[in-house]
mmCIF file of C-alpha atoms in Angstrom:
data_model
loop_
_atom_site.group_PDB
_atom_site.id
_atom_site.type_symbol
_atom_site.label_atom_id
_atom_site.label_comp_id
_atom_site.label_asym_id
_atom_site.label_seq_id
_atom_site.Cartn_x
_atom_site.Cartn_y
_atom_site.Cartn_z
ATOM 1 C CA MET J 29 -42.203 -16.025 29.888
ATOM 2 C CA GLY J 30 -40.383 -12.661 28.463
ATOM 3 C CA LYS J 31 -41.166 -9.241 29.024
ATOM 4 C CA LEU J 32 -44.157 -8.966 26.919
ATOM 5 C CA SER J 33 -43.300 -5.817 23.985
ATOM 6 C CA ALA J 34 -45.590 -3.593 22.341
ATOM 7 C CA GLU J 35 -44.228 -5.179 19.198
ATOM 8 C CA ALA J 36 -44.878 -8.975 20.291
ATOM 9 C CA ILE J 37 -48.335 -7.857 20.919
ATOM 10 C CA VAL J 38 -49.533 -6.619 17.208
ATOM 11 C CA GLU J 39 -47.844 -8.753 15.793
ATOM 12 C CA ARG J 40 -49.957 -11.363 17.141
ATOM 13 C CA ALA J 41 -53.255 -8.732 16.653
ATOM 14 C CA LEU J 42 -52.193 -9.435 13.253
ATOM 15 C CA GLU J 43 -51.593 -12.597 12.713
ATOM 16 C CA ILE J 44 -55.957 -12.929 14.261
ATOM 17 C CA GLY J 45 -56.594 -10.338 12.287
ATOM 18 C CA ASP J 46 -55.455 -11.669 9.559
ATOM 19 C CA ASP J 47 -56.384 -15.071 10.034
ATOM 20 C CA GLU J 48 -59.740 -14.752 12.230
ATOM 21 C CA GLY J 49 -60.389 -10.998 10.533
ATOM 22 C CA LEU J 50 -60.049 -7.972 12.905
ATOM 23 C CA ASP J 51 -63.409 -7.908 15.317
ATOM 24 C CA THR J 52 -61.962 -11.060 16.631
ATOM 25 C CA VAL J 53 -59.071 -9.062 18.526
ATOM 26 C CA THR J 54 -60.264 -8.158 21.654
ATOM 27 C CA ILE J 55 -58.051 -7.202 24.504
ATOM 28 C CA ARG J 56 -58.528 -10.382 25.965
ATOM 29 C CA ARG J 57 -58.047 -12.623 23.004
ATOM 30 C CA LEU J 58 -54.526 -11.380 22.894
ATOM 31 C CA ALA J 59 -54.297 -11.509 26.548
ATOM 32 C CA THR J 60 -54.656 -15.931 26.504
ATOM 33 C CA ASP J 61 -52.144 -16.287 23.423
ATOM 34 C CA LEU J 62 -49.638 -14.179 24.689
ATOM 35 C CA GLY J 63 -50.592 -16.176 28.295
ATOM 36 C CA VAL J 64 -50.426 -12.964 30.407
ATOM 37 C CA THR J 65 -53.887 -11.062 32.204
ATOM 38 C CA PRO J 66 -55.743 -8.674 30.258
ATOM 39 C CA MET J 67 -54.348 -5.784 31.838
ATOM 40 C CA ALA J 68 -50.201 -6.501 31.235
ATOM 41 C CA LEU J 69 -51.302 -4.950 27.325
ATOM 42 C CA TYR J 70 -53.195 -2.364 28.972
ATOM 43 C CA TRP J 71 -49.920 -1.544 30.197
ATOM 44 C CA HIS J 72 -48.792 -1.451 26.924
ATOM 45 C CA PHE J 73 -52.310 -0.317 24.901
ATOM 46 C CA LYS J 74 -55.263 1.310 27.200
ATOM 47 C CA ASN J 75 -58.024 0.496 24.214
ATOM 48 C CA LYS J 76 -58.939 -0.978 21.687
ATOM 49 C CA GLU J 77 -58.336 1.853 19.705
ATOM 50 C CA GLN J 78 -55.355 2.662 20.315
ATOM 51 C CA LEU J 79 -54.420 -1.222 20.238
ATOM 52 C CA LEU J 80 -54.815 -0.342 16.205
ATOM 53 C CA ILE J 81 -52.923 2.121 16.089
ATOM 54 C CA GLY J 82 -50.704 0.198 17.349
ATOM 55 C CA MET J 83 -51.016 -2.040 14.854
ATOM 56 C CA ALA J 84 -50.526 -0.119 11.358
ATOM 57 C CA ASP J 85 -48.146 1.317 12.538
ATOM 58 C CA HIS J 86 -46.367 -1.999 12.846
ATOM 59 C CA LEU J 87 -48.105 -2.281 9.417
ATOM 60 C CA ILE J 88 -45.751 0.292 7.666
ATOM 61 C CA ALA J 89 -42.896 -0.919 9.520
ATOM 62 C CA GLY J 90 -41.970 -2.910 6.350
ATOM 63 C CA PHE J 91 -41.832 0.251 4.227
ATOM 64 C CA GLN J 92 -38.899 2.362 4.748
ATOM 65 C CA VAL J 93 -39.730 6.018 3.621
ATOM 66 C CA GLY J 94 -36.511 7.873 3.230
ATOM 67 C CA PRO J 95 -34.891 11.856 1.649
ATOM 68 C CA GLY J 96 -35.489 12.032 -1.696
ATOM 69 C CA ASP J 97 -32.418 10.610 -4.013
ATOM 70 C CA GLY J 98 -32.148 13.199 -7.276
ATOM 71 C CA ARG J 99 -34.577 10.648 -9.262
ATOM 72 C CA PRO J 100 -37.374 12.884 -11.103
ATOM 73 C CA TRP J 101 -40.683 12.794 -8.629
ATOM 74 C CA LEU J 102 -43.066 10.106 -10.445
ATOM 75 C CA ASP J 103 -40.406 7.668 -10.606
ATOM 76 C CA GLN J 104 -40.013 8.580 -6.137
ATOM 77 C CA LEU J 105 -43.613 8.842 -6.169
ATOM 78 C CA ARG J 106 -44.660 4.888 -8.286
ATOM 79 C CA ASP J 107 -41.769 3.883 -6.005
ATOM 80 C CA LEU J 108 -43.803 5.213 -2.851
ATOM 81 C CA VAL J 109 -47.555 3.939 -4.400
ATOM 82 C CA GLU J 110 -46.003 1.034 -5.246
ATOM 83 C CA GLY J 111 -43.789 -0.206 -2.013
ATOM 84 C CA LEU J 112 -46.914 1.130 0.791
ATOM 85 C CA VAL J 113 -48.883 -2.016 -1.517
ATOM 86 C CA ARG J 114 -45.738 -4.688 -1.353
ATOM 87 C CA THR J 115 -46.017 -4.021 2.245
ATOM 88 C CA LEU J 116 -49.946 -4.058 3.126
ATOM 89 C CA ARG J 117 -50.610 -6.462 0.403
ATOM 90 C CA LYS J 118 -48.175 -8.579 3.300
ATOM 91 C CA HIS J 119 -51.523 -8.683 5.737
ATOM 92 C CA PRO J 120 -55.030 -9.229 5.270
ATOM 93 C CA CYS J 121 -57.128 -7.131 7.638
ATOM 94 C CA ALA J 122 -54.374 -3.711 6.728
ATOM 95 C CA LYS J 123 -57.555 -2.633 4.625
ATOM 96 C CA ASN J 124 -59.796 -2.742 8.871
ATOM 97 C CA VAL J 125 -57.308 -1.636 10.292
ATOM 98 C CA LEU J 126 -56.804 1.627 8.860
ATOM 99 C CA GLU J 127 -59.841 1.410 7.554
ATOM 100 C CA GLN J 128 -60.594 2.398 11.632
ATOM 101 C CA ILE J 129 -58.117 4.735 13.142
ATOM 102 C CA ASP J 130 -56.950 8.347 12.251
ATOM 103 C CA GLN J 131 -55.008 7.912 10.171
ATOM 104 C CA THR J 132 -53.161 11.041 11.235
ATOM 105 C CA GLU J 133 -51.903 9.645 14.682
ATOM 106 C CA VAL J 134 -50.037 6.547 13.248
ATOM 107 C CA PRO J 135 -45.897 7.581 12.991
ATOM 108 C CA ARG J 136 -44.785 5.629 10.074
ATOM 109 C CA PHE J 137 -47.794 6.811 7.568
ATOM 110 C CA LEU J 138 -47.441 9.947 8.158
ATOM 111 C CA ALA J 139 -43.831 9.796 7.102
ATOM 112 C CA VAL J 140 -45.710 8.177 4.224
ATOM 113 C CA TRP J 141 -47.414 11.413 3.707
ATOM 114 C CA ASP J 142 -44.887 13.096 4.470
ATOM 115 C CA LEU J 143 -42.763 12.181 1.700
ATOM 116 C CA ALA J 144 -45.864 12.156 -0.986
ATOM 117 C CA LEU J 145 -46.768 16.035 0.154
ATOM 118 C CA GLY J 146 -43.069 16.868 -1.051
ATOM 119 C CA LEU J 147 -43.236 14.922 -4.169
ATOM 120 C CA ALA J 148 -46.299 16.133 -5.092
ATOM 121 C CA ARG J 149 -45.149 20.089 -4.617
ATOM 122 C CA GLU J 150 -41.393 18.690 -5.952
ATOM 123 C CA GLY J 151 -44.357 18.417 -9.291
ATOM 124 C CA GLY J 152 -45.572 21.533 -9.397
ATOM 125 C CA PHE J 153 -48.503 21.451 -7.850
ATOM 126 C CA GLY J 154 -50.017 23.369 -5.437
ATOM 127 C CA VAL J 155 -50.764 23.261 -1.744
ATOM 128 C CA GLU J 156 -54.406 22.319 -1.990
ATOM 129 C CA GLU J 157 -53.189 20.466 -4.890
ATOM 130 C CA SER J 158 -51.199 18.233 -2.953
ATOM 131 C CA CYS J 159 -52.878 17.773 -0.444
ATOM 132 C CA LEU J 160 -55.387 15.985 -2.850
ATOM 133 C CA ILE J 161 -53.177 14.081 -5.186
ATOM 134 C CA THR J 162 -51.930 12.802 -1.952
ATOM 135 C CA LYS J 163 -55.103 11.760 0.015
ATOM 136 C CA TYR J 164 -56.449 9.760 -3.689
ATOM 137 C CA ILE J 165 -52.980 7.896 -3.812
ATOM 138 C CA LEU J 166 -52.389 7.032 -0.483
ATOM 139 C CA GLN J 167 -56.745 6.332 -0.207
ATOM 140 C CA SER J 168 -56.032 3.513 -3.779
ATOM 141 C CA ALA J 169 -52.959 2.385 -2.586
ATOM 142 C CA ILE J 170 -54.675 0.963 0.451
ATOM 143 C CA ALA J 171 -57.318 -0.638 -1.385
ATOM 144 C CA ILE J 172 -55.264 -1.747 -4.497
ATOM 145 C CA ALA J 173 -52.760 -3.419 -1.756
ATOM 146 C CA ASP J 174 -57.774 -5.210 -0.573
ATOM 147 C CA ALA J 175 -57.751 -5.886 -4.029
ATOM 148 C CA PRO J 176 -60.188 -8.951 -3.991
ATOM 149 C CA VAL J 177 -57.800 -10.548 -6.786
ATOM 150 C CA HIS J 178 -55.734 -11.366 -3.433
ATOM 151 C CA PHE J 179 -56.184 -13.825 0.036
ATOM 152 C CA ARG J 180 -59.278 -12.438 1.956
ATOM 153 C CA ALA J 181 -58.735 -11.832 5.927
ATOM 154 C CA GLY J 182 -61.562 -14.270 7.937
ATOM 155 C CA CYS J 183 -60.699 -17.076 5.113
ATOM 156 C CA THR J 184 -58.904 -19.611 3.296
ATOM 157 C CA PRO J 185 -57.873 -19.650 -0.729
ATOM 158 C CA GLU J 186 -60.535 -21.937 -0.988
ATOM 159 C CA GLN J 187 -63.388 -20.279 0.521
ATOM 160 C CA ALA J 188 -61.577 -17.053 -1.182
ATOM 161 C CA SER J 189 -62.297 -19.323 -4.727
ATOM 162 C CA GLU J 190 -65.288 -20.190 -4.390
ATOM 163 C CA MET J 191 -67.044 -16.444 -2.886
ATOM 164 C CA LEU J 192 -65.063 -15.665 -6.100
ATOM 165 C CA ARG J 193 -67.046 -18.317 -8.308
ATOM 166 C CA VAL J 194 -70.654 -17.566 -6.460
ATOM 167 C CA LYS J 195 -69.604 -13.742 -7.322
ATOM 168 C CA ARG J 196 -69.215 -14.737 -10.626
ATOM 169 C CA VAL J 197 -71.712 -16.320 -11.721
ATOM 170 C CA GLY J 198 -74.366 -13.848 -10.061
ATOM 171 C CA LEU J 199 -72.835 -12.239 -12.957
ATOM 172 C CA GLU J 200 -73.280 -14.242 -15.326
ATOM 173 C CA SER J 201 -76.495 -15.248 -15.066
ATOM 174 C CA LEU J 202 -78.242 -11.296 -15.803
ATOM 175 C CA PRO J 203 -80.194 -11.143 -18.640
ATOM 176 C CA ALA J 204 -78.101 -10.500 -21.921
ATOM 177 C CA ASP J 205 -80.356 -8.357 -23.306
ATOM 178 C CA ARG J 206 -79.570 -6.064 -20.645
ATOM 179 C CA TYR J 207 -76.120 -6.259 -19.255
ATOM 180 C CA PRO J 208 -73.872 -7.381 -21.948
ATOM 181 C CA ASN J 209 -70.821 -6.563 -20.943
ATOM 182 C CA LEU J 210 -71.653 -7.856 -17.002
ATOM 183 C CA VAL J 211 -72.445 -11.285 -18.189
ATOM 184 C CA GLY J 212 -69.584 -11.041 -20.788
ATOM 185 C CA MET J 213 -66.490 -9.672 -18.782
ATOM 186 C CA ALA J 214 -68.458 -12.243 -15.256
ATOM 187 C CA ALA J 215 -64.898 -13.453 -15.033
ATOM 188 C CA PRO J 216 -62.439 -9.820 -14.867
ATOM 189 C CA MET J 217 -65.386 -8.433 -12.960
ATOM 190 C CA VAL J 218 -65.377 -9.911 -9.821
ATOM 191 C CA GLY J 219 -61.511 -10.920 -9.807
ATOM 192 C CA ASP J 220 -60.687 -13.604 -11.753
ATOM 193 C CA LEU J 221 -57.721 -11.036 -12.736
ATOM 194 C CA ASP J 222 -53.275 -11.401 -12.782
ATOM 195 C CA PRO J 223 -52.237 -10.677 -9.587
ATOM 196 C CA GLY J 224 -48.976 -8.902 -10.946
ATOM 197 C CA PHE J 225 -51.275 -6.988 -13.728
ATOM 198 C CA TYR J 226 -53.987 -5.817 -11.236
ATOM 199 C CA ASP J 227 -51.164 -4.319 -9.307
ATOM 200 C CA SER J 228 -49.703 -2.669 -11.877
ATOM 201 C CA PHE J 229 -52.483 -1.484 -14.691
ATOM 202 C CA GLY J 230 -53.173 -0.011 -11.257
ATOM 203 C CA VAL J 231 -50.218 2.348 -10.138
ATOM 204 C CA GLU J 232 -50.327 3.025 -14.075
ATOM 205 C CA LEU J 233 -53.581 4.842 -14.141
ATOM 206 C CA ILE J 234 -52.905 6.473 -10.327
ATOM 207 C CA LEU J 235 -49.631 7.871 -11.948
ATOM 208 C CA SER J 236 -49.923 8.714 -15.788
ATOM 209 C CA GLY J 237 -53.282 10.948 -14.213
ATOM 210 C CA ILE J 238 -51.139 12.762 -12.038
ATOM 211 C CA ALA J 239 -48.228 13.228 -15.240
ATOM 212 C CA ALA J 240 -50.906 13.585 -17.584
ATOM 213 C CA LEU J 241 -51.780 16.989 -14.710
ATOM 214 C CA ALA J 242 -48.568 18.086 -13.867
ATOM 215 C CA GLY J 243 -47.700 18.498 -17.570
ATOM 216 C CA SER J 244 -50.599 20.796 -18.714
ATOM 217 C CA ARG J 245 -49.025 22.958 -16.600
ATOM 218 C CA THR J 246 -45.412 23.592 -18.854
#
């Protein structure tokens, strides 16, 4: 085989994480799958933490961050959140990867964050407010991408469907006199929603709050 690249390593690591769960991603497993010795991987990633950072950076590789394009700051911020959701959605293990690393060590994540900070400042928010706003929206984008209405890492669509069914039945079995709303709305509560509606409503909920807060300053 040709020279082993860091990109080939993280791509295979993400494939394993998506299909079998992040716990199954090990240096030894990767070396076996790629037909090399573990030492060949250590040349690129000295430990599992560095591998996870490489995986996180690759996750966001498809998200193009560019300079401002002259449109209103809120429109650009909406595009940023929606684009990040779409990018992370491609990998079911994305949320687990990003939760296990220091996100400030991921160059591409920093680029997204820096752009979000600039847009918040353009919207009239102070430094501290901009920091909090961007933390909330980036973590919200990660959570939306990992929503239970979508395929979950480590299980087949059939298994995911069964998990949702069990959760729904559990809620429907609660005492209706004590929890009437949970029982009546059991299906959407466990994630039986249209994915498009889930995403658009979540993004709009976040952005409308930011817009309202910005409007109160004018």
